[in-house]
Each structure stands twice: as structure tokens, then as C-alpha cells.
Amino acid sequence: MEDNKKKVNIELIKRIIIFLLLIVIVAVFRDELVDGIHEMRRVSFIQVAGIFALALMYMLIEGYIIYQMSKAYNPEISYSGCVGCAYYCEFLRLVTFGSGAGIGEIYYLSKKGIKPANATGLSLIQYMLRKIAIGVLGGLCFILCFDTVNPYIGEYKIYLLFAVILTSIIGICIIFLSCSGKCAELIFRILDLAGRKWSISGKLEKLKNQVVILQSGAKDLFKSRTRLIKVMCLNFCKFFCLYMIPYVLYGSDTKLSMGMSFVLMSLATMIAGVIPTPSGYGSIDFCLLILFEAIIGDARVVSLALLYRIVTTVTPAVIGGVVAWKGSLNRSEMNSLKD
């Protein structure tokens, strides 16, 4: 009963955070919101088709990443089934504000013949590699292209530097936790001391179990360096698709170049990753608004944020909802996996 109360409270906090962030966005950009909606109507069919194609490529690559990693546990798994898994996770990500995506992937893959323990490790490794890819792209863009983007980031450069440092620390900790048993043991000794002080021993125990699963999954992945390199390259490719969306929309009649689109999107995604909102809802939108406003204008940046959210969140979630409906979503089985 107490655990259920905590879960409800966490879900409520998530909704409040997103709601407050949306209020901030509307308050800051209220004058441009109407202009942005009008600007959306001026976007050509070719541009809309282009950004939908990029979002589709992102999902197909995401499915291929799941396929490449799942083959280690079930060689007979199909690529189409893994693409369905990617869409299924997006549906659960939206309806649960981020908390159900990982559980959904474990449930889906367990139905495809992969043991829940292995599916859990696969999901954690996939999350780890995604975070590392975002950190690498964002960090390199900030360091190598600082002079180029400096006129557009203005007063936000200090926040970008903070995001680079924090993302680097998170990435290093994830790598150490997954690859080094001794480092993980040292970190948990420190956390155990904190756990006794703040009464969070139960949560630490759950975290330890996840790290054990993560390390097991990492060993399986690292056995094949070819697969590891392939998956990392695929992560870079899928983010390239997303990072080209601003260029396809407004690169033809503004100063926004392909390179600038990639750099600013890398920075926006990296900053959004360290803002504590569920699955980046609200945070990525806010980052797009503040980073792209100077180069494409007020109305267009609002249009960009709205269209980006439609093609990367709403549309995949709708398709994922169809996948869930056809697969007869079983909530009781998912809850047993979550527990």
C-alpha cells in the first residue's frame, strides 16, 4: 500500500514538473505562440514530408539497434518486431511520462523469447549507450564549435558548460558502473554511508541489483567489439536524423546551415538531458526555443518546437499505441516485471 502511494506521488510530481515548465514556456513565449502556429501553416508539404522521413529513419535505426543487441539472446528475433518494440516504447513513454518505456521494452522482448533478466540488461545497456552518444556529440560540438555558436548562445554559455561537465560526469559514472566491478563496489560503499544517514537503503539495494544486471549485459555486449562499435555508430546516425530537422524546416531561407543545425541540436539535447523532467518533455522544447531563436526568429522557433514534438513524440506514440493494441497490452504482466 505504501509503495503504491509512493508511485502515485512520483507520477504526480512528474506531471507537476511538466506542467510548470509548460507554464514557463508559454509565459516567456506567449506573444510568439500565435505567430508560431501561423508559421506552421506556411511550412510546405515537402518540408513536412522531410521531417517525418527523418523521424521515421530515427525510429527504424532505433529498431535496428534493438535488433542488433537482441540477436545475442535470440538469433531468431525479427527486425520488424524490434521496430515494433521501438514504437511500443514511445507509446508507453508518453502515456506514463517516461517511467514505462524501459518496462515496456522488457515486457515486449520477453514476449519475443528473451528472458526478462536479459531484456532488462539490454534495456539498461541501450540507455547507457544513448546517454554516452548524447554526451559525446554535445561535448564535442561545444568544444570544437564554440566560436561558431557563441554569437547565438550568448548568456547561456555558462549553462552549456555546466551541462557538458555534468553530462561528462554522468557518462563516466555509467561507464565505471557497467565495466568495473571494483569501481562499482567503491561507489556503493560511499552510497551505503549516505543511505544509512538518509534512510534510502531500500532504493540503494534496488540500484545495486540494476548495476549487477547492467554489468552482466555489458559483458555480453563487450564480447563482440564489432557489435559494440556498430551500435554506437547507429546511435550517432539516429541522432543525426533528429538534428537535421531544423535544417530541413528552415535551412533554405535563413542563416541556419546543416552544420549549425547539428551543433545547436546537439547542445539542446545535451542540456535537456540534465534538466530533471520526465523523458525530456518540456526541457527539449525550452532548449530549442532559447538556442534557435537568434538564428531563425521568434515565430519560426515556436513552429520548430511544435513540429519537432509532433514528429518525434506524438506520431511515434500513436503508431506505438496501434502496436500495443494489436499485441493486447497486459498490464498485470508488466507490473510484475516492474516489481
Tab-separated table of C-alpha atoms in Angstrom:
chain	number	residue	atom	x	y	z
A	1	MET	CA	0.000	0.000	0.000
A	2	GLU	CA	2.819	2.365	0.946
A	3	ASP	CA	4.742	1.514	-2.253
A	4	ASN	CA	1.660	2.286	-4.346
A	5	LYS	CA	1.326	5.642	-2.557
A	6	LYS	CA	4.943	6.471	-3.382
A	7	LYS	CA	4.429	5.545	-7.042
A	8	VAL	CA	1.354	7.791	-7.224
A	9	ASN	CA	3.281	10.648	-5.600
A	10	ILE	CA	6.175	10.252	-8.070
A	11	GLU	CA	3.777	10.286	-11.037
A	12	LEU	CA	2.082	13.380	-9.591
A	13	ILE	CA	5.437	15.142	-9.186
A	14	LYS	CA	6.319	14.339	-12.805
A	15	ARG	CA	3.095	15.869	-14.046
A	16	ILE	CA	3.569	18.964	-11.888
A	17	ILE	CA	7.131	19.458	-13.196
A	18	ILE	CA	5.998	19.218	-16.826
A	19	PHE	CA	3.004	21.470	-16.165
A	20	LEU	CA	5.158	24.146	-14.508
A	21	LEU	CA	7.732	24.008	-17.306
A	22	LEU	CA	4.987	24.392	-19.908
A	23	ILE	CA	3.669	27.416	-17.987
A	24	VAL	CA	7.159	28.954	-18.076
A	25	ILE	CA	7.447	28.309	-21.835
A	26	VAL	CA	4.022	29.828	-22.534
A	27	ALA	CA	4.753	32.809	-20.257
A	28	VAL	CA	8.105	33.548	-21.907
A	29	PHE	CA	6.950	32.980	-25.496
A	30	ARG	CA	3.242	33.888	-25.209
A	31	ASP	CA	3.486	36.688	-27.779
A	32	GLU	CA	5.222	34.426	-30.293
A	33	LEU	CA	2.933	31.418	-29.775
A	34	VAL	CA	0.168	32.629	-32.098
A	35	ASP	CA	2.724	33.702	-34.719
A	36	GLY	CA	4.353	30.285	-34.413
A	37	ILE	CA	1.081	28.495	-35.081
A	38	HIS	CA	0.535	30.696	-38.144
A	39	GLU	CA	4.110	29.947	-39.250
A	40	MET	CA	3.372	26.210	-39.126
A	41	ARG	CA	0.730	26.738	-41.800
A	42	ARG	CA	3.359	28.208	-44.117
A	43	VAL	CA	5.571	25.129	-43.993
A	44	SER	CA	5.467	23.331	-47.347
A	45	PHE	CA	4.384	19.733	-47.873
A	46	ILE	CA	7.931	18.812	-48.936
A	47	GLN	CA	9.356	20.178	-45.681
A	48	VAL	CA	6.751	18.344	-43.598
A	49	ALA	CA	7.418	15.137	-45.539
A	50	GLY	CA	11.150	15.664	-44.972
A	51	ILE	CA	10.923	15.930	-41.188
A	52	PHE	CA	8.541	12.970	-40.978
A	53	ALA	CA	11.027	10.970	-43.063
A	54	LEU	CA	13.853	11.923	-40.679
A	55	ALA	CA	11.748	10.928	-37.657
A	56	LEU	CA	10.905	7.640	-39.379
A	57	MET	CA	14.608	6.991	-40.051
A	58	TYR	CA	15.318	7.634	-36.374
A	59	MET	CA	12.775	5.006	-35.339
A	60	LEU	CA	13.972	2.480	-37.928
A	61	ILE	CA	17.551	2.874	-36.671
A	62	GLU	CA	16.340	2.591	-33.065
A	63	GLY	CA	14.633	-0.657	-34.029
A	64	TYR	CA	17.821	-1.871	-35.700
A	65	ILE	CA	19.806	-1.130	-32.524
A	66	ILE	CA	17.347	-3.250	-30.529
A	67	TYR	CA	17.619	-5.928	-33.229
A	68	GLN	CA	21.434	-5.985	-33.127
A	69	MET	CA	21.508	-6.253	-29.339
A	70	SER	CA	18.639	-8.754	-29.088
A	71	LYS	CA	20.234	-11.211	-31.526
A	72	ALA	CA	22.756	-12.124	-28.824
A	73	TYR	CA	19.902	-13.625	-26.785
A	74	ASN	CA	17.505	-14.726	-29.524
A	75	PRO	CA	19.021	-15.181	-33.018
A	76	GLU	CA	15.548	-15.735	-34.468
A	77	ILE	CA	14.130	-12.359	-33.468
A	78	SER	CA	12.929	-10.292	-36.435
A	79	TYR	CA	13.905	-6.745	-37.363
A	80	SER	CA	10.245	-5.760	-37.884
A	81	GLY	CA	9.455	-6.980	-34.372
A	82	CYS	CA	12.252	-4.796	-32.956
A	83	VAL	CA	10.943	-1.747	-34.841
A	84	GLY	CA	7.555	-2.523	-33.288
A	85	CYS	CA	9.299	-2.608	-29.904
A	86	ALA	CA	10.777	0.863	-30.510
A	87	TYR	CA	7.333	2.312	-31.304
A	88	TYR	CA	5.735	0.424	-28.399
A	89	CYS	CA	8.224	2.050	-26.010
A	90	GLU	CA	7.418	5.522	-27.384
A	91	PHE	CA	3.736	4.940	-26.706
A	92	LEU	CA	4.425	3.929	-23.101
A	93	ARG	CA	6.930	6.764	-22.694
A	94	LEU	CA	4.196	9.281	-23.497
A	95	VAL	CA	1.316	7.757	-21.505
A	96	THR	CA	3.495	7.169	-18.405
A	97	PHE	CA	5.597	10.356	-18.721
A	98	GLY	CA	8.752	8.338	-19.234
A	99	SER	CA	8.548	5.744	-16.464
A	100	GLY	CA	7.046	2.939	-18.547
A	101	ALA	CA	9.351	2.912	-21.587
A	102	GLY	CA	12.029	0.658	-20.096
A	103	ILE	CA	9.487	-1.683	-18.527
A	104	GLY	CA	7.658	-1.805	-21.846
A	105	GLU	CA	10.804	-2.843	-23.688
A	106	ILE	CA	11.476	-5.617	-21.165
A	107	TYR	CA	7.893	-6.860	-21.450
A	108	TYR	CA	7.880	-6.707	-25.259
A	109	LEU	CA	11.203	-8.525	-25.653
A	110	SER	CA	10.221	-11.153	-23.090
A	111	LYS	CA	7.265	-11.914	-25.356
A	112	LYS	CA	9.769	-12.372	-28.211
A	113	GLY	CA	11.617	-15.166	-26.413
A	114	ILE	CA	14.195	-13.162	-24.432
A	115	LYS	CA	14.402	-13.816	-20.692
A	116	PRO	CA	13.281	-10.817	-18.577
A	117	ALA	CA	16.718	-10.630	-16.892
A	118	ASN	CA	18.468	-10.446	-20.277
A	119	ALA	CA	15.886	-7.974	-21.588
A	120	THR	CA	16.490	-5.803	-18.520
A	121	GLY	CA	20.233	-5.794	-19.166
A	122	LEU	CA	19.644	-4.995	-22.825
A	123	SER	CA	17.390	-2.062	-21.922
A	124	LEU	CA	19.911	-0.671	-19.419
A	125	ILE	CA	22.819	-1.011	-21.880
A	126	GLN	CA	20.779	0.690	-24.581
A	127	TYR	CA	20.074	3.576	-22.181
A	128	MET	CA	23.763	3.782	-21.271
A	129	LEU	CA	24.930	3.933	-24.899
A	130	ARG	CA	22.272	6.526	-25.712
A	131	LYS	CA	23.466	8.774	-22.877
A	132	ILE	CA	27.086	8.362	-23.939
A	133	ALA	CA	26.243	9.239	-27.564
A	134	ILE	CA	24.382	12.402	-26.497
A	135	GLY	CA	27.267	13.407	-24.233
A	136	VAL	CA	29.935	12.790	-26.882
A	137	LEU	CA	28.085	14.708	-29.599
A	138	GLY	CA	27.116	17.602	-27.315
A	139	GLY	CA	30.542	17.859	-25.682
A	140	LEU	CA	32.455	17.789	-28.970
A	141	CYS	CA	30.145	20.357	-30.545
A	142	PHE	CA	30.545	22.693	-27.562
A	143	ILE	CA	34.346	22.389	-27.517
A	144	LEU	CA	35.086	22.326	-31.254
A	145	CYS	CA	32.410	24.769	-32.432
A	146	PHE	CA	32.311	27.227	-29.519
A	147	ASP	CA	33.474	30.224	-31.585
A	148	THR	CA	30.845	29.484	-34.219
A	149	VAL	CA	27.879	29.164	-31.855
A	150	ASN	CA	28.999	31.789	-29.322
A	151	PRO	CA	27.064	34.640	-31.047
A	152	TYR	CA	23.854	32.604	-30.744
A	153	ILE	CA	24.145	31.111	-27.260
A	154	GLY	CA	25.004	34.442	-25.572
A	155	GLU	CA	24.283	34.389	-21.832
A	156	TYR	CA	23.512	30.658	-21.898
A	157	LYS	CA	27.149	29.614	-22.395
A	158	ILE	CA	27.645	29.086	-18.663
A	159	TYR	CA	24.675	26.707	-18.579
A	160	LEU	CA	26.056	24.864	-21.593
A	161	LEU	CA	29.402	24.470	-19.834
A	162	PHE	CA	27.607	23.152	-16.752
A	163	ALA	CA	25.672	20.684	-18.943
A	164	VAL	CA	28.912	19.478	-20.588
A	165	ILE	CA	30.555	18.905	-17.180
A	166	LEU	CA	27.501	17.207	-15.665
A	167	THR	CA	26.923	15.025	-18.744
A	168	SER	CA	30.595	14.010	-18.704
A	169	ILE	CA	30.385	13.052	-15.018
A	170	ILE	CA	27.204	11.029	-15.620
A	171	GLY	CA	28.774	9.292	-18.630
A	172	ILE	CA	31.964	8.425	-16.742
A	173	CYS	CA	29.974	7.076	-13.771
A	174	ILE	CA	27.815	4.933	-16.062
A	175	ILE	CA	30.890	3.505	-17.805
A	176	PHE	CA	32.626	2.754	-14.491
A	177	LEU	CA	29.491	1.178	-13.016
A	178	SER	CA	28.969	-1.050	-16.041
A	179	CYS	CA	32.573	-2.014	-16.757
A	180	SER	CA	34.390	-2.062	-13.427
A	181	GLY	CA	33.217	-4.173	-10.503
A	182	LYS	CA	35.770	-2.570	-8.158
A	183	CYS	CA	34.649	0.975	-9.041
A	184	ALA	CA	31.006	-0.016	-8.579
A	185	GLU	CA	31.857	-1.534	-5.188
A	186	LEU	CA	33.644	1.663	-4.099
A	187	ILE	CA	30.752	3.871	-5.228
A	188	PHE	CA	28.240	1.707	-3.380
A	189	ARG	CA	30.304	1.812	-0.182
A	190	ILE	CA	30.060	5.598	-0.293
A	191	LEU	CA	26.351	5.428	-1.096
A	192	ASP	CA	25.757	2.940	1.726
A	193	LEU	CA	27.063	5.510	4.206
A	194	ALA	CA	24.695	8.086	2.743
A	195	GLY	CA	21.881	5.532	2.729
A	196	ARG	CA	22.144	4.932	6.475
A	197	LYS	CA	22.076	8.666	7.101
A	198	TRP	CA	19.100	9.477	4.845
A	199	SER	CA	17.217	6.156	5.164
A	200	ILE	CA	17.383	5.210	1.493
A	201	SER	CA	18.822	1.724	1.917
A	202	GLY	CA	15.902	0.102	0.082
A	203	LYS	CA	16.414	2.233	-3.010
A	204	LEU	CA	20.157	1.568	-2.936
A	205	GLU	CA	19.531	-2.171	-2.853
A	206	LYS	CA	17.342	-1.877	-5.949
A	207	LEU	CA	20.040	0.219	-7.636
A	208	LYS	CA	22.680	-2.413	-6.805
A	209	ASN	CA	20.552	-5.090	-8.449
A	210	GLN	CA	20.236	-2.943	-11.566
A	211	VAL	CA	24.009	-2.410	-11.664
A	212	VAL	CA	24.584	-6.175	-11.449
A	213	ILE	CA	22.237	-6.642	-14.417
A	214	LEU	CA	23.941	-3.749	-16.244
A	215	GLN	CA	27.374	-5.283	-15.739
A	216	SER	CA	26.145	-8.658	-16.968
A	217	GLY	CA	24.662	-7.048	-20.078
A	218	ALA	CA	27.831	-5.026	-20.664
A	219	LYS	CA	29.946	-8.198	-20.574
A	220	ASP	CA	27.706	-9.790	-23.200
A	221	LEU	CA	27.909	-6.696	-25.405
A	222	PHE	CA	31.673	-6.241	-24.996
A	223	LYS	CA	32.296	-9.825	-26.072
A	224	SER	CA	31.680	-8.611	-29.620
A	225	ARG	CA	33.545	-5.356	-30.226
A	226	THR	CA	32.144	-5.279	-33.740
A	227	ARG	CA	28.594	-5.202	-32.371
A	228	LEU	CA	29.543	-2.523	-29.820
A	229	ILE	CA	31.079	-0.262	-32.481
A	230	LYS	CA	28.118	-0.870	-34.782
A	231	VAL	CA	25.603	0.055	-32.083
A	232	MET	CA	27.494	3.233	-31.164
A	233	CYS	CA	27.669	4.268	-34.842
A	234	LEU	CA	23.947	3.593	-35.173
A	235	ASN	CA	23.303	5.838	-32.164
A	236	PHE	CA	25.232	8.652	-33.833
A	237	CYS	CA	23.295	8.094	-37.075
A	238	LYS	CA	19.892	8.174	-35.412
A	239	PHE	CA	20.678	11.435	-33.627
A	240	PHE	CA	21.954	12.909	-36.895
A	241	CYS	CA	18.444	12.335	-38.299
A	242	LEU	CA	16.836	14.279	-35.451
A	243	TYR	CA	19.442	17.024	-35.542
A	244	MET	CA	18.678	17.719	-39.214
A	245	ILE	CA	15.002	18.527	-38.577
A	246	PRO	CA	15.575	22.289	-38.008
A	247	TYR	CA	17.673	22.495	-41.189
A	248	VAL	CA	15.038	20.740	-43.322
A	249	LEU	CA	12.371	23.100	-41.966
A	250	TYR	CA	14.155	26.459	-42.096
A	251	GLY	CA	17.589	25.996	-43.627
A	252	SER	CA	16.560	27.174	-47.090
A	253	ASP	CA	15.588	30.763	-46.220
A	254	THR	CA	17.542	31.548	-43.031
A	255	LYS	CA	21.166	31.586	-41.915
A	256	LEU	CA	20.701	28.114	-40.452
A	257	SER	CA	23.223	25.781	-42.107
A	258	MET	CA	23.307	21.990	-41.886
A	259	GLY	CA	26.325	22.169	-39.561
A	260	MET	CA	24.712	24.793	-37.313
A	261	SER	CA	21.525	22.733	-37.100
A	262	PHE	CA	23.551	19.719	-35.987
A	263	VAL	CA	25.577	21.680	-33.431
A	264	LEU	CA	22.653	23.545	-31.850
A	265	MET	CA	20.511	20.402	-31.687
A	266	SER	CA	23.407	18.507	-30.083
A	267	LEU	CA	23.668	21.207	-27.425
A	268	ALA	CA	19.889	21.399	-26.908
A	269	THR	CA	19.620	17.620	-26.447
A	270	MET	CA	22.560	17.570	-24.060
A	271	ILE	CA	21.143	20.392	-21.903
A	272	ALA	CA	17.695	18.782	-21.888
A	273	GLY	CA	19.306	15.564	-20.646
A	274	VAL	CA	20.435	17.182	-17.393
A	275	ILE	CA	17.198	19.075	-16.703
A	276	PRO	CA	15.126	16.902	-14.325
A	277	THR	CA	11.968	16.439	-16.405
A	278	PRO	CA	10.446	13.066	-17.386
A	279	SER	CA	11.877	11.913	-20.757
A	280	GLY	CA	12.833	15.481	-21.641
A	281	TYR	CA	9.209	16.595	-22.016
A	282	GLY	CA	9.239	20.378	-21.831
A	283	SER	CA	13.013	20.660	-21.388
A	284	ILE	CA	13.981	19.896	-25.005
A	285	ASP	CA	11.256	22.282	-26.203
A	286	PHE	CA	12.593	25.057	-23.978
A	287	CYS	CA	16.172	24.420	-25.148
A	288	LEU	CA	15.103	24.612	-28.797
A	289	LEU	CA	13.393	27.935	-28.144
A	290	ILE	CA	16.362	29.591	-26.458
A	291	LEU	CA	19.089	28.240	-28.775
A	292	PHE	CA	17.415	28.660	-32.177
A	293	GLU	CA	15.562	31.943	-31.581
A	294	ALA	CA	18.506	34.173	-32.509
A	295	ILE	CA	19.139	32.442	-35.828
A	296	ILE	CA	15.648	31.676	-37.219
A	297	GLY	CA	13.409	34.197	-35.428
A	298	ASP	CA	10.651	34.115	-32.832
A	299	ALA	CA	7.736	32.737	-34.860
A	300	ARG	CA	9.775	30.082	-36.618
A	301	VAL	CA	11.402	28.805	-33.443
A	302	VAL	CA	7.981	28.252	-31.876
A	303	SER	CA	6.880	26.486	-35.062
A	304	LEU	CA	10.052	24.356	-34.895
A	305	ALA	CA	9.396	23.322	-31.284
A	306	LEU	CA	5.782	22.372	-32.028
A	307	LEU	CA	6.562	20.426	-35.203
A	308	TYR	CA	9.544	18.701	-33.545
A	309	ARG	CA	7.300	17.476	-30.746
A	310	ILE	CA	4.649	16.268	-33.205
A	311	VAL	CA	7.035	14.203	-35.351
A	312	THR	CA	9.250	12.852	-32.559
A	313	THR	CA	6.719	12.232	-29.779
A	314	VAL	CA	3.081	12.340	-30.826
A	315	THR	CA	3.340	10.411	-34.118
A	316	PRO	CA	5.563	7.560	-32.785
A	317	ALA	CA	3.288	7.283	-29.729
A	318	VAL	CA	0.209	6.941	-31.946
A	319	ILE	CA	1.917	4.207	-34.005
A	320	GLY	CA	3.102	2.591	-30.761
A	321	GLY	CA	-0.470	2.661	-29.485
A	322	VAL	CA	-1.522	0.612	-32.520
A	323	VAL	CA	1.316	-1.850	-31.788
A	324	ALA	CA	0.181	-2.088	-28.143
A	325	TRP	CA	-3.445	-2.621	-29.184
A	326	LYS	CA	-2.535	-5.343	-31.682
A	327	GLY	CA	-0.303	-7.004	-29.099
A	328	SER	CA	-3.001	-6.934	-26.408
A	329	LEU	CA	-1.154	-4.948	-23.756
A	330	ASN	CA	-1.173	-6.902	-20.493
A	331	ARG	CA	-0.784	-4.505	-17.573
A	332	SER	CA	-0.642	-7.160	-14.837
A	333	GLU	CA	2.334	-8.877	-16.501
A	334	MET	CA	4.119	-5.517	-16.950
A	335	ASN	CA	3.558	-4.632	-13.299
A	336	SER	CA	5.074	-7.969	-12.243
A	337	LEU	CA	8.184	-7.158	-14.299
A	338	LYS	CA	8.358	-3.683	-12.758
A	339	ASP	CA	8.203	-5.103	-9.239
